[in-house]
Coordinates of C-alpha atoms in Angstrom, one line a residue:
X190 CA 105.1 82.4 -18.5
X191 CA 105.5 83.4 -14.8
X192 CA 103.1 83.5 -11.9
X193 CA 102.1 87.0 -10.9
X194 CA 99.3 86.6 -8.3
X195 CA 97.5 84.0 -6.2
X196 CA 94.0 84.9 -5.0
X197 CA 91.5 83.0 -2.9
X198 CA 87.7 83.2 -2.7
X199 CA 85.3 82.0 0.0
X200 CA 82.4 80.7 -2.0
X201 CA 79.2 79.5 -0.4
X202 CA 78.1 77.0 0.7
X203 CA 81.5 75.8 1.9
X204 CA 84.2 76.1 -0.8
X205 CA 87.5 77.9 -1.2
X206 CA 88.4 78.7 -4.8
X207 CA 92.0 79.6 -5.9
X208 CA 93.0 81.7 -8.9
X209 CA 96.6 81.8 -10.2
X210 CA 97.3 84.7 -12.6
X211 CA 100.3 84.9 -15.0
X212 CA 102.1 87.6 -16.9
X213 CA 100.7 86.3 -20.2
X214 CA 97.1 86.7 -19.1
X215 CA 96.3 83.0 -18.7
X216 CA 94.7 82.2 -15.4
X217 CA 94.1 78.9 -13.7
X218 CA 91.5 77.9 -11.1
X219 CA 91.6 75.3 -8.4
X220 CA 89.6 74.4 -5.3
X221 CA 91.4 74.2 -1.9
X222 CA 89.3 73.6 1.2
X223 CA 88.9 71.6 4.3
X224 CA 85.2 71.6 4.9
X225 CA 84.7 73.6 8.1
X226 CA 88.2 75.1 8.0
X227 CA 88.1 77.2 4.9
X228 CA 89.7 80.3 6.5
X229 CA 92.6 78.2 7.9
X230 CA 93.3 76.7 4.4
X231 CA 93.0 80.2 3.0
X232 CA 95.9 81.3 5.2
X233 CA 97.9 78.2 4.2
X234 CA 97.4 79.1 0.5
X235 CA 98.7 82.6 1.2
X236 CA 101.8 81.2 2.7
X237 CA 102.4 78.8 -0.1
X238 CA 101.9 81.6 -2.6
X239 CA 105.1 83.1 -1.5
X240 CA 106.9 80.1 -3.1
X241 CA 105.1 80.6 -6.4
X242 CA 105.0 84.3 -7.2
X243 CA 107.5 85.1 -9.9
X244 CA 108.2 81.4 -10.7
X245 CA 107.6 79.8 -14.2
X246 CA 104.2 78.1 -14.4
X247 CA 105.2 75.0 -16.3
X248 CA 107.4 73.5 -13.6
X249 CA 104.4 71.9 -11.9
X250 CA 106.2 68.9 -10.5
X251 CA 108.9 71.0 -9.0
X252 CA 106.4 73.4 -7.5
X253 CA 104.6 70.4 -5.9
X254 CA 107.9 69.1 -4.5
X255 CA 108.8 72.5 -3.1
X256 CA 105.4 73.3 -1.7
X257 CA 105.2 69.9 0.1
X258 CA 108.8 69.5 1.3
X259 CA 110.2 73.0 1.9
X260 CA 108.6 73.1 5.3
X261 CA 110.0 71.0 8.2
X262 CA 106.4 70.0 9.1
X263 CA 104.5 68.4 6.2
X264 CA 101.2 67.1 4.9
X265 CA 98.0 66.9 7.0
X266 CA 94.5 68.0 6.0
X267 CA 95.0 71.8 5.9
X268 CA 98.4 71.8 4.2
X269 CA 97.6 69.1 1.6
X270 CA 94.4 70.8 0.7
X271 CA 96.1 74.1 0.2
X272 CA 98.7 72.4 -2.1
X273 CA 95.8 70.6 -3.9
X274 CA 94.0 73.8 -4.9
X275 CA 97.2 75.4 -6.2
X276 CA 98.2 72.2 -8.0
X277 CA 94.9 72.1 -9.8
X278 CA 95.2 75.7 -10.9
X279 CA 98.7 75.1 -12.3
X280 CA 97.5 72.2 -14.3
X281 CA 94.6 74.3 -15.5
X282 CA 97.0 77.0 -16.8
X283 CA 99.3 74.4 -18.5
X284 CA 96.4 72.9 -20.3
X285 CA 95.0 76.2 -21.4
X286 CA 98.5 77.4 -22.6
X287 CA 98.9 74.2 -24.7
X288 CA 95.2 74.1 -25.8
X289 CA 94.5 70.6 -24.5
X290 CA 92.6 69.0 -21.6
X291 CA 94.6 68.0 -18.5
X292 CA 93.9 64.3 -19.1
X293 CA 95.8 64.6 -22.4
X294 CA 98.8 65.9 -20.5
X295 CA 98.5 62.9 -18.1
X296 CA 98.9 60.5 -21.0
X297 CA 95.6 60.7 -22.9
X298 CA 92.1 59.3 -22.3
X299 CA 91.6 55.6 -21.6
X300 CA 87.8 55.9 -21.8
X301 CA 85.2 58.0 -23.5
X302 CA 82.8 58.6 -20.5
X303 CA 82.7 58.1 -16.8
X304 CA 80.0 56.6 -14.6
X305 CA 78.9 58.9 -11.8
X306 CA 76.8 58.4 -8.7
X307 CA 74.7 60.8 -6.7
X308 CA 73.8 61.1 -3.0
X309 CA 70.5 60.3 -1.4
X310 CA 69.3 61.0 2.1
X311 CA 66.4 59.8 4.2
X312 CA 66.1 58.4 7.7
X313 CA 63.4 55.9 7.0
X314 CA 63.3 53.1 4.4
X315 CA 60.3 54.8 2.6
X316 CA 62.2 58.1 2.4
X317 CA 65.3 56.3 1.0
X318 CA 63.2 54.5 -1.6
X319 CA 61.4 57.7 -2.7
X320 CA 64.7 59.6 -3.2
X321 CA 66.3 56.7 -5.1
X322 CA 63.3 56.4 -7.3
X323 CA 63.7 60.0 -8.3
X324 CA 67.4 59.5 -9.2
X325 CA 66.6 56.4 -11.2
X326 CA 64.0 58.4 -13.2
X327 CA 66.8 61.0 -13.7
X328 CA 68.9 58.3 -15.4
X329 CA 71.4 57.5 -12.6
X330 CA 72.6 53.9 -12.3
X331 CA 74.3 54.2 -8.9
X332 CA 73.6 56.1 -5.7
X333 CA 75.3 56.4 -2.3
X334 CA 73.6 56.7 1.1
X335 CA 74.7 56.9 4.7
X336 CA 74.6 53.7 6.6
X337 CA 73.1 55.4 9.6
X338 CA 73.0 58.5 11.7
X339 CA 74.7 58.5 15.1
X340 CA 75.5 55.0 16.1
X341 CA 76.1 53.6 19.5
X342 CA 79.6 52.4 20.2
X343 CA 78.1 48.9 20.5
X344 CA 75.0 49.1 18.3
X345 CA 71.6 48.0 19.4
X346 CA 69.5 45.5 17.5
X347 CA 67.3 48.3 16.4
X348 CA 70.3 50.3 15.0
X349 CA 71.6 47.3 13.1
X350 CA 68.1 46.5 11.7
X351 CA 67.7 50.1 10.7
X352 CA 70.8 50.0 8.5
X353 CA 69.8 46.7 6.9
X354 CA 66.2 47.9 6.3
X355 CA 67.3 51.1 4.6
X356 CA 69.8 49.3 2.3
X357 CA 67.1 46.7 1.5
X358 CA 64.7 49.5 0.5
X359 CA 67.4 50.9 -1.8
X360 CA 68.1 47.5 -3.4
X361 CA 64.4 46.9 -4.0
X362 CA 64.1 50.2 -6.0
X363 CA 67.4 49.7 -7.8
X364 CA 67.0 46.1 -8.8
X365 CA 69.9 44.0 -10.0
X366 CA 71.2 46.3 -12.7
X367 CA 71.9 49.4 -10.5
X368 CA 74.2 49.9 -7.5
X369 CA 74.1 51.4 -4.0
X370 CA 77.2 52.3 -2.0
X371 CA 76.9 52.5 1.7
X372 CA 78.9 55.1 3.6
X373 CA 79.6 54.4 7.3
X374 CA 81.3 57.8 7.5
X375 CA 83.6 56.7 10.3
X376 CA 80.6 56.7 12.6
X377 CA 80.7 53.0 13.4
X378 CA 83.2 51.1 15.5
X379 CA 85.0 48.2 13.9
X380 CA 83.0 45.8 16.1
X381 CA 79.8 47.3 14.7
X382 CA 80.9 47.1 11.1
X383 CA 82.0 43.4 11.6
X384 CA 78.4 42.7 12.8
X385 CA 76.6 44.7 10.1
X386 CA 78.6 44.0 6.9
X387 CA 77.7 40.3 6.8
X388 CA 74.0 41.2 7.1
X389 CA 74.4 43.5 4.1
X390 CA 76.1 40.9 1.9
X391 CA 72.8 39.5 0.4
X392 CA 72.0 43.0 -0.7
X393 CA 75.3 43.3 -2.5
X394 CA 76.3 47.0 -2.1
X395 CA 78.8 48.4 -4.6
X396 CA 81.0 49.0 -1.6
X397 CA 81.0 50.0 2.0
X398 CA 82.8 53.3 2.6
X399 CA 85.0 54.5 5.5
X400 CA 84.1 51.6 7.9
X401 CA 86.7 52.9 10.3
X402 CA 88.2 56.3 11.1
X403 CA 91.3 57.2 9.0
X404 CA 93.5 57.2 12.1
X405 CA 92.5 53.5 12.6
X406 CA 93.7 52.3 9.2
X407 CA 95.6 49.6 11.1
X408 CA 92.2 48.0 11.9
X409 CA 91.0 47.9 8.2
X410 CA 92.2 44.3 7.9
X411 CA 89.7 43.3 10.5
X412 CA 86.9 44.7 8.2
X413 CA 88.2 43.5 4.9
X414 CA 88.5 39.9 6.2
X415 CA 85.0 40.0 7.8
X416 CA 83.0 40.6 4.6
X417 CA 82.9 39.9 0.9
X418 CA 81.6 43.4 0.2
X419 CA 84.3 45.6 -1.4
X420 CA 85.7 48.1 1.2
X421 CA 86.3 51.7 0.2
X422 CA 88.2 54.4 2.0
X423 CA 90.5 57.4 1.5
X424 CA 88.7 60.7 1.6
X425 CA 90.7 61.6 4.8
X426 CA 94.0 60.2 3.6
X427 CA 96.3 62.8 2.0
X428 CA 99.2 61.1 0.3
X429 CA 100.6 57.8 -1.0
X430 CA 102.3 57.0 2.3
X431 CA 98.9 57.2 4.1
X432 CA 97.2 55.1 1.4
X433 CA 99.8 52.3 1.5
X434 CA 98.6 50.6 4.8
X435 CA 95.0 50.8 3.6
X436 CA 96.0 49.1 0.3
X437 CA 98.0 46.5 2.2
X438 CA 94.9 45.8 4.4
X439 CA 92.9 44.7 1.4
X440 CA 90.6 47.6 0.5
X441 CA 89.0 47.3 -2.9
X442 CA 88.3 51.0 -3.7
X443 CA 90.6 54.0 -3.1
X444 CA 88.8 57.4 -2.6
X445 CA 91.4 60.2 -2.6
X446 CA 89.9 63.7 -2.8
X447 CA 91.4 66.0 -5.5
X448 CA 91.1 69.0 -3.1
X449 CA 92.6 67.2 -0.1
X450 CA 95.2 64.7 -1.3
X451 CA 97.7 67.1 -2.9
X452 CA 95.8 67.8 -6.1
X453 CA 96.1 66.2 -9.5
X454 CA 99.8 65.5 -9.2
X455 CA 99.5 63.3 -6.0
X456 CA 96.1 61.7 -6.8
X457 CA 97.5 60.5 -10.1
X458 CA 100.3 58.8 -8.2
X459 CA 97.9 57.4 -5.7
X460 CA 95.9 55.9 -8.6
X461 CA 99.0 54.2 -10.0
X462 CA 99.9 52.9 -6.5
X463 CA 96.4 51.5 -6.1
X464 CA 96.6 49.8 -9.5
X465 CA 99.5 47.7 -8.3
X466 CA 97.1 46.3 -5.6
X467 CA 94.3 45.7 -8.1
X468 CA 92.4 48.5 -6.3
X469 CA 89.9 50.7 -8.1
X470 CA 89.8 54.5 -8.0
X471 CA 86.6 56.4 -7.1
X472 CA 87.6 59.9 -6.1
X473 CA 85.8 61.5 -3.2
X474 CA 83.9 64.7 -4.3
X475 CA 81.1 66.3 -2.3
X476 CA 82.6 69.7 -3.1
X477 CA 82.4 72.3 -5.9
X478 CA 82.8 72.3 -9.7
X479 CA 86.6 72.6 -9.7
X480 CA 87.1 69.6 -7.6
X481 CA 84.7 67.7 -9.8
X482 CA 86.5 68.9 -13.0
X483 CA 89.9 67.9 -11.6
X484 CA 88.5 64.5 -10.6
X485 CA 87.2 63.8 -14.0
X486 CA 90.5 64.8 -15.7
X487 CA 92.3 62.2 -13.5
X488 CA 89.6 59.7 -14.1
X489 CA 89.8 59.9 -17.9
X490 CA 93.5 59.2 -17.7
X491 CA 93.5 56.4 -15.0
X492 CA 92.9 52.8 -16.2
X493 CA 91.6 51.7 -12.7
X494 CA 89.0 54.5 -12.3
X495 CA 85.6 52.9 -11.7
X496 CA 83.1 55.6 -10.7
X497 CA 82.9 59.3 -9.8
X498 CA 81.1 60.9 -6.9
X499 CA 79.5 64.3 -7.6
X500 CA 77.5 66.6 -5.4
X501 CA 75.0 68.3 -7.6
X502 CA 71.8 68.5 -5.5
X503 CA 73.5 67.1 -2.3
X504 CA 71.8 67.9 0.9
X505 CA 74.9 69.6 2.3
X506 CA 74.7 72.4 -0.2
X507 CA 72.1 74.8 1.2
X508 CA 71.5 78.1 -0.6
X509 CA 74.0 77.4 -3.3
X510 CA 74.6 74.8 -6.0
X511 CA 77.6 73.3 -7.7
X512 CA 76.9 74.9 -11.1
X513 CA 76.2 78.4 -9.8
X514 CA 79.6 79.8 -11.0
X515 CA 80.0 77.7 -14.1
X516 CA 79.6 79.2 -17.5
X517 CA 79.8 76.0 -19.6
X518 CA 77.4 73.8 -17.5
X519 CA 77.1 71.3 -20.4
X520 CA 80.4 69.7 -19.3
X521 CA 78.6 68.3 -16.3
X522 CA 75.6 67.0 -18.2
X523 CA 74.8 63.5 -17.0
X524 CA 73.2 61.1 -19.5
X525 CA 72.2 57.6 -18.4
X526 CA 74.4 57.9 -15.4
X527 CA 77.5 58.9 -17.3
X528 CA 79.4 62.1 -18.1
X529 CA 81.2 62.5 -21.4
X530 CA 84.9 63.3 -21.7
X531 CA 85.5 67.1 -21.6
X532 CA 87.3 68.5 -24.6
X533 CA 88.0 72.0 -23.4
X534 CA 91.5 73.0 -22.4
X535 CA 92.8 72.8 -18.8
X536 CA 90.3 71.5 -16.3
X537 CA 87.6 72.0 -19.0
X538 CA 85.4 74.2 -16.8
X539 CA 84.9 77.9 -17.4
X540 CA 84.4 79.9 -14.1
X541 CA 82.3 83.0 -13.9
X542 CA 84.9 85.2 -12.2
X543 CA 82.5 88.1 -11.6
X544 CA 80.0 85.7 -9.9
X545 CA 82.8 84.2 -7.7
X546 CA 84.0 87.6 -6.6
X547 CA 80.4 88.5 -5.6
X548 CA 80.1 85.3 -3.7
X549 CA 83.4 86.0 -1.9
X550 CA 81.9 89.3 -0.6
X551 CA 79.3 87.2 1.2
X552 CA 81.6 84.3 2.2
X553 CA 80.6 81.5 4.5
X554 CA 81.4 80.0 7.9
X555 CA 80.3 76.4 7.3
X556 CA 81.2 74.1 10.1
X557 CA 81.2 70.4 10.4
X558 CA 78.3 69.2 12.5
X559 CA 79.1 67.1 15.6
X560 CA 76.9 65.0 17.8
X561 CA 76.8 63.7 21.4
X562 CA 75.6 60.4 22.8
X563 CA 72.8 60.4 25.4
X564 CA 75.4 60.2 28.1
X565 CA 76.8 63.6 26.9
X566 CA 80.0 62.3 25.3
X567 CA 81.2 63.1 21.8
X568 CA 79.8 61.1 18.9
X569 CA 81.3 61.0 15.4
X570 CA 79.4 62.8 12.6

């Protein structure tokens, strides 16, 4: 079976789908995007497609090696995301051709269901509590929230109190049997996080996420040694080499993104590397259905997988939803905060191709928001 075509589709609200076709009529789907740079990744997928057309599908590892190493300049967000979408699609084809889910090809399932969490918004404690209450009623046992909005380089007392009050409101609703994760989103300086994290310890978050920017991984040790709260990071790290310093710095949760960190092939290796540091896997996934499907396939085959992010209903998705182009929506049915192991071949998700092609005619130009401080200087979103 050989690859005959590679197509890309700009799918609102901010996704880029990839389809690989073969001479035997089996097609595979993947999701390759850097949020806010979808057109750039689309161009990168087109360049990588030159390496795949006419090649046998089943040599997935060789394709990964060639795609990542045949260029003198390697990795980075755009490049790794393009590879990720193509890699997902290749695994999807292989699973479909053999009639088994991808997690079977990765060694078989180590669990029967995966715990998932959902996002909640809200700027005020009362708003946070209201949104979390709704998710608890829907059966979720874990939620994630932003620690803050724009934060001063050296936070004010009011900013710090605001973080604590919002997390306290979450804990009050969740009780002792449910969890809240707190995402700093790289918005806070290390100094701010070192002040805030100890104040959150009595509220016992599941983890604090991205307490420093990815380019400042050399500072992670200052955070992990300043708090007993598990520290999570990794959505903006793209390979094992970039994860290694974070693991050595003492993080507790690794969060590679299946559409950014080289796809199923590389995230599976990142998971194994993390396991040697007794670090848990919680893949980043505020994207579309193919990223979620790929994340679950890795999760069901990874012993150290702990929880899965998913973005159904997330506030980023305006005018479109995760399941809009999915025919077998039951595979993403959440019961009591868990999703059951998918049994369908490949990624286990059936894409409505006609719907995707219609969406591509509309396309999107989603851009990452960015902020400024009162003095006019740039502030992290």
